[in-house]
C-alpha positions as a printed NumPy array, in Angstrom:
array([[-29.587, -36.536,  -8.653],
       [-29.056, -40.379,  -9.478],
       [-31.713, -41.596, -12.005],
       [-33.223, -44.451, -10.369],
       [-33.432, -45.602,  -7.166],
       [-31.056, -48.405,  -7.089],
       [-28.026, -45.915,  -8.336],
       [-28.754, -43.507,  -5.668],
       [-26.364, -42.676,  -2.37 ],
       [-29.975, -43.88 ,  -0.155],
       [-29.641, -47.317,  -1.967],
       [-26.494, -48.079,  -1.553],
       [-24.663, -46.018,   1.429],
       [-28.246, -45.485,   3.083],
       [-29.842, -49.062,   3.658],
       [-29.072, -50.527,   6.446],
       [-30.024, -53.951,   8.652],
       [-32.082, -53.956,  11.896],
       [-28.668, -55.477,  13.468],
       [-26.552, -51.922,  12.771],
       [-30.121, -49.462,  14.159],
       [-29.711, -52.183,  17.928],
       [-26.827, -51.468,  18.339],
       [-26.572, -47.173,  18.139],
       [-28.905, -47.695,  20.411],
       [-26.788, -49.557,  22.989],
       [-26.014, -46.691,  25.153],
       [-29.346, -45.158,  25.194],
       [-31.125, -48.902,  26.274],
       [-28.593, -48.491,  29.683],
       [-30.741, -46.08 ,  30.822],
       [-34.408, -46.835,  29.235],
       [-36.282, -49.202,  26.864],
       [-36.238, -50.237,  23.939],
       [-40.431, -48.494,  24.234],
       [-39.159, -45.62 ,  25.415],
       [-36.894, -45.098,  22.864],
       [-39.185, -45.801,  20.948],
       [-41.969, -42.765,  22.569],
       [-38.835, -40.478,  22.386],
       [-38.274, -40.505,  19.077],
       [-42.414, -39.71 ,  18.234],
       [-42.055, -36.608,  20.556],
       [-38.776, -35.677,  18.604],
       [-40.721, -36.152,  14.837],
       [-43.58 , -34.448,  16.856],
       [-41.236, -31.004,  17.435],
       [-39.182, -31.552,  13.654],
       [-43.558, -30.849,  13.149],
       [-44.437, -28.666,  14.884],
       [-41.233, -26.661,  14.025],
       [-41.695, -27.645,   9.847],
       [-45.798, -26.409,  10.519],
       [-44.409, -22.339,  11.792],
       [-41.786, -22.36 ,   9.025],
       [-44.617, -23.897,   6.381],
       [-42.727, -25.925,   4.962],
       [-43.518, -29.315,   2.07 ],
       [-44.004, -32.758,   3.737],
       [-41.611, -34.194,   1.172],
       [-38.754, -31.788,   3.286],
       [-40.514, -32.384,   6.987],
       [-39.726, -35.554,   5.548],
       [-35.82 , -34.841,   4.528],
       [-35.341, -33.627,   8.383],
       [-36.763, -36.767,   9.44 ],
       [-34.261, -38.976,   7.666],
       [-31.26 , -36.187,   8.411],
       [-32.312, -36.516,  12.474],
       [-32.305, -40.52 ,  11.789],
       [-29.564, -40.792,  10.232],
       [-27.661, -39.339,  12.225],
       [-28.171, -40.628,  15.235],
       [-27.358, -44.412,  14.289],
       [-23.901, -42.794,  14.665],
       [-24.642, -40.931,  18.428],
       [-26.739, -41.127,  20.877],
       [-29.039, -38.778,  22.946],
       [-27.751, -38.594,  25.92 ],
       [-24.405, -37.576,  23.8  ],
       [-25.89 , -34.965,  22.105],
       [-28.869, -32.434,  22.063],
       [-31.765, -32.76 ,  20.154],
       [-33.353, -30.323,  20.444],
       [-29.684, -28.789,  18.479],
       [-29.848, -31.643,  15.955],
       [-33.813, -31.329,  15.302],
       [-32.97 , -28.044,  13.69 ],
       [-30.101, -28.488,  11.301],
       [-31.789, -31.018,  10.681],
       [-34.047, -28.76 ,   9.498],
       [-32.087, -26.242,   8.471],
       [-29.52 , -28.86 ,   6.291],
       [-33.061, -29.834,   5.425],
       [-34.706, -26.647,   3.384],
       [-31.821, -26.38 ,   1.555],
       [-30.98 , -28.941,   0.077],
       [-35.185, -29.683,  -0.67 ],
       [-34.018, -25.721,  -2.11 ],
       [-36.869, -24.276,  -0.075],
       [-34.254, -22.058,   2.342],
       [-34.261, -20.138,   5.673],
       [-33.145, -17.759,   6.656],
       [-31.019, -19.445,   9.697],
       [-31.884, -17.191,  12.325],
       [-35.261, -17.568,  11.231],
       [-34.946, -21.48 ,  12.027],
       [-33.15 , -20.494,  15.647],
       [-35.955, -17.748,  16.187],
       [-39.037, -20.301,  15.802],
       [-37.276, -22.795,  17.149],
       [-37.318, -21.116,  20.037],
       [-40.774, -21.03 ,  20.078],
       [-41.759, -23.997,  19.527],
       [-39.644, -25.438,  23.255],
       [-40.302, -23.156,  24.732],
       [-42.475, -25.077,  27.352],
       [-40.001, -27.68 ,  27.458],
       [-37.023, -25.542,  28.257],
       [-36.163, -23.641,  26.018],
       [-33.604, -23.248,  22.933],
       [-30.47 , -22.068,  24.092],
       [-28.463, -22.519,  20.821],
       [-27.913, -19.118,  18.63 ],
       [-27.363, -18.798,  13.813],
       [-23.941, -19.767,  15.486],
       [-23.897, -23.004,  16.549],
       [-26.612, -24.001,  14.367],
       [-24.078, -22.613,  11.8  ],
       [-21.108, -24.544,  13.348],
       [-23.258, -28.023,  13.98 ],
       [-24.371, -27.993,  10.338],
       [-20.482, -29.029,   9.424],
       [-20.336, -32.012,  12.163],
       [-24.135, -32.886,  10.681],
       [-22.59 , -33.044,   7.775],
       [-20.107, -35.29 ,   8.058],
       [-21.952, -37.792,  10.091],
       [-24.65 , -37.583,   7.054],
       [-20.847, -38.867,   4.688],
       [-22.423, -35.871,   2.537],
       [-24.669, -38.068,   1.27 ],
       [-27.636, -35.681,   1.214],
       [-30.418, -36.874,  -1.434],
       [-32.745, -38.259,   0.622],
       [-35.441, -40.63 ,  -2.225],
       [-39.307, -40.879,  -0.472],
       [-41.828, -42.825,  -1.079],
       [-44.314, -39.984,  -1.906],
       [-43.077, -40.269,  -5.784],
       [-44.574, -43.894,  -5.394],
       [-47.567, -43.513,  -3.501],
       [-48.901, -41.975,  -6.352],
       [-47.855, -43.929,  -9.097],
       [-49.662, -47.19 ,  -7.485],
       [-53.048, -44.556,  -6.519],
       [-52.889, -44.049, -10.342],
       [-52.417, -47.348, -11.935],
       [-54.684, -48.85 ,  -9.335],
       [-57.453, -46.246,  -9.646],
       [-57.88 , -44.961,  -6.189],
       [-59.26 , -42.274,  -6.07 ],
       [-58.337, -38.411,  -4.157],
       [-60.17 , -39.546,   0.327],
       [-57.477, -42.774,  -0.579],
       [-54.97 , -41.184,  -1.316],
       [-55.036, -39.049,   0.975],
       [-55.09 , -41.639,   3.519],
       [-52.053, -43.894,   2.437],
       [-50.913, -40.474,   2.498],
       [-50.821, -40.684,   5.751],
       [-50.024, -44.043,   6.9  ],
       [-46.409, -42.45 ,   5.156],
       [-46.261, -39.438,   7.254],
       [-46.148, -41.905,  10.011],
       [-44.344, -44.403,   9.086],
       [-41.55 , -41.716,  10.074],
       [-42.284, -42.148,  13.268],
       [-39.762, -45.837,  12.517],
       [-37.585, -47.19 ,  11.171],
       [-38.385, -48.877,   8.113],
       [-37.08 , -45.84 ,   6.394],
       [-33.804, -47.149,   6.851],
       [-34.152, -49.881,   6.655],
       [-36.031, -50.726,   3.117],
       [-36.579, -48.394,  -0.185],
       [-39.508, -46.177,  -0.536],
       [-41.264, -47.933,  -2.937],
       [-42.226, -50.898,  -0.481],
       [-42.685, -47.771,   2.09 ],
       [-45.342, -47.566,  -0.122],
       [-46.787, -50.084,  -1.534],
       [-46.914, -50.906,   2.167],
       [-49.207, -48.463,   3.206],
       [-51.252, -49.372,   0.306],
       [-51.483, -52.362,   1.82 ],
       [-52.82 , -51.331,   4.935],
       [-55.579, -48.278,   3.1  ],
       [-56.813, -51.857,   1.053],
       [-57.034, -54.265,   3.673],
       [-58.711, -51.237,   6.058],
       [-61.563, -50.564,   3.377],
       [-60.872, -46.807,   2.206],
       [-58.779, -47.682,  -0.676],
       [-62.263, -45.69 ,  -2.351],
       [-62.188, -47.519,  -5.355],
       [-63.259, -45.955,  -8.731],
       [-65.966, -48.073, -10.343],
       [-64.244, -50.03 , -13.416],
       [-60.971, -49.063, -12.545],
       [-58.072, -51.933, -11.523],
       [-57.898, -51.547,  -7.794],
       [-62.312, -52.488,  -8.434],
       [-61.853, -54.905, -10.909],
       [-58.862, -56.788, -10.051],
       [-58.098, -59.291,  -6.512],
       [-55.85 , -57.019,  -5.094],
       [-53.96 , -59.764,  -3.661],
       [-53.168, -60.854,  -7.334],
       [-51.738, -57.125,  -8.111],
       [-49.584, -57.894,  -5.727],
       [-48.679, -61.007,  -6.845],
       [-47.983, -59.935,  -9.849],
       [-45.305, -57.151,  -8.845],
       [-42.399, -59.537,  -8.073],
       [-41.599, -57.749,  -4.829],
       [-40.503, -59.55 ,  -0.969],
       [-44.346, -59.87 ,   0.63 ],
       [-42.374, -60.533,   4.286],
       [-41.096, -58.073,   2.808],
       [-44.382, -55.195,   2.793],
       [-45.602, -58.013,   6.356],
       [-43.073, -56.221,   8.68 ],
       [-43.249, -52.309,   6.526],
       [-46.922, -52.669,   7.888],
       [-46.251, -54.694,  11.115],
       [-43.637, -51.918,  11.866],
       [-45.617, -48.485,  11.301],
       [-48.605, -50.712,  13.332],
       [-46.788, -50.607,  15.539],
       [-45.991, -47.413,  16.469],
       [-49.537, -46.826,  16.335],
       [-50.105, -49.072,  18.819],
       [-47.646, -47.154,  20.913],
       [-48.139, -43.492,  20.114],
       [-52.394, -44.904,  20.98 ],
       [-51.022, -44.663,  25.337],
       [-48.887, -41.199,  24.026],
       [-48.573, -38.712,  26.034],
       [-45.749, -35.665,  25.754],
       [-45.878, -35.409,  29.318],
       [-44.749, -38.536,  30.195],
       [-41.91 , -38.218,  27.296],
       [-40.666, -35.25 ,  28.611],
       [-39.718, -36.726,  32.022],
       [-38.364, -39.903,  30.18 ],
       [-36.542, -37.028,  28.128],
       [-35.295, -35.089,  31.773],
       [-34.463, -39.036,  33.355],
       [-32.38 , -40.003,  30.571],
       [-30.05 , -37.41 ,  30.769],
       [-29.549, -36.403,  33.756],
       [-29.239, -40.542,  34.837],
       [-25.433, -41.625,  35.667]])
């Protein structure tokens, strides 16, 4: 792994711009709206999360699978691929890269269980193994992913945010993977955005006498010498996903998915 984020393959090859992401969705946008794409993104992430729960994976492994899935779909459309196969393969690959490998047969078995009520999973182990090579090519073999969790813990410790506050910010980072911010911004910026939301919503829970308790948080952010406009953009993306998520129903998204796949 690179000594720091800025010399990593994540930084050098997988920080994209919004135009690239918009262009990657043009095929699907011929048939559904941008909001529909967001709802589908939420659904596929939820399915990955369900599969990960059955496999008892650490959150970092889940987050890596999310990123692989999102990176793959910067080069492919939902209509031209089967996201269920992509999802299973991303989880399988993330398990290996994050050093908690699961047998491919177990991945297939648990994927079948997760998808049994929504059309099933028609692939076997050989299909996932074969697709892994295609996934690796689309990821350009850059497989190390940097996540916001380490930075989040560092900033929380510096500020004196107690466990409840850290947990709240951690959940925000988890939710951020339903957005595109992991493709657009360095992980420490996403961590700062999560802290920003936590502080503004008064969930930071600073320890008495800590830096966060004594200091004006606006000054703390200013002293960091980071691009606050970018922080605000990340915050808006995360809050925007909550707004869409609030109106989200799985049965409607499943119907949307079937419509997208079968429209011509």
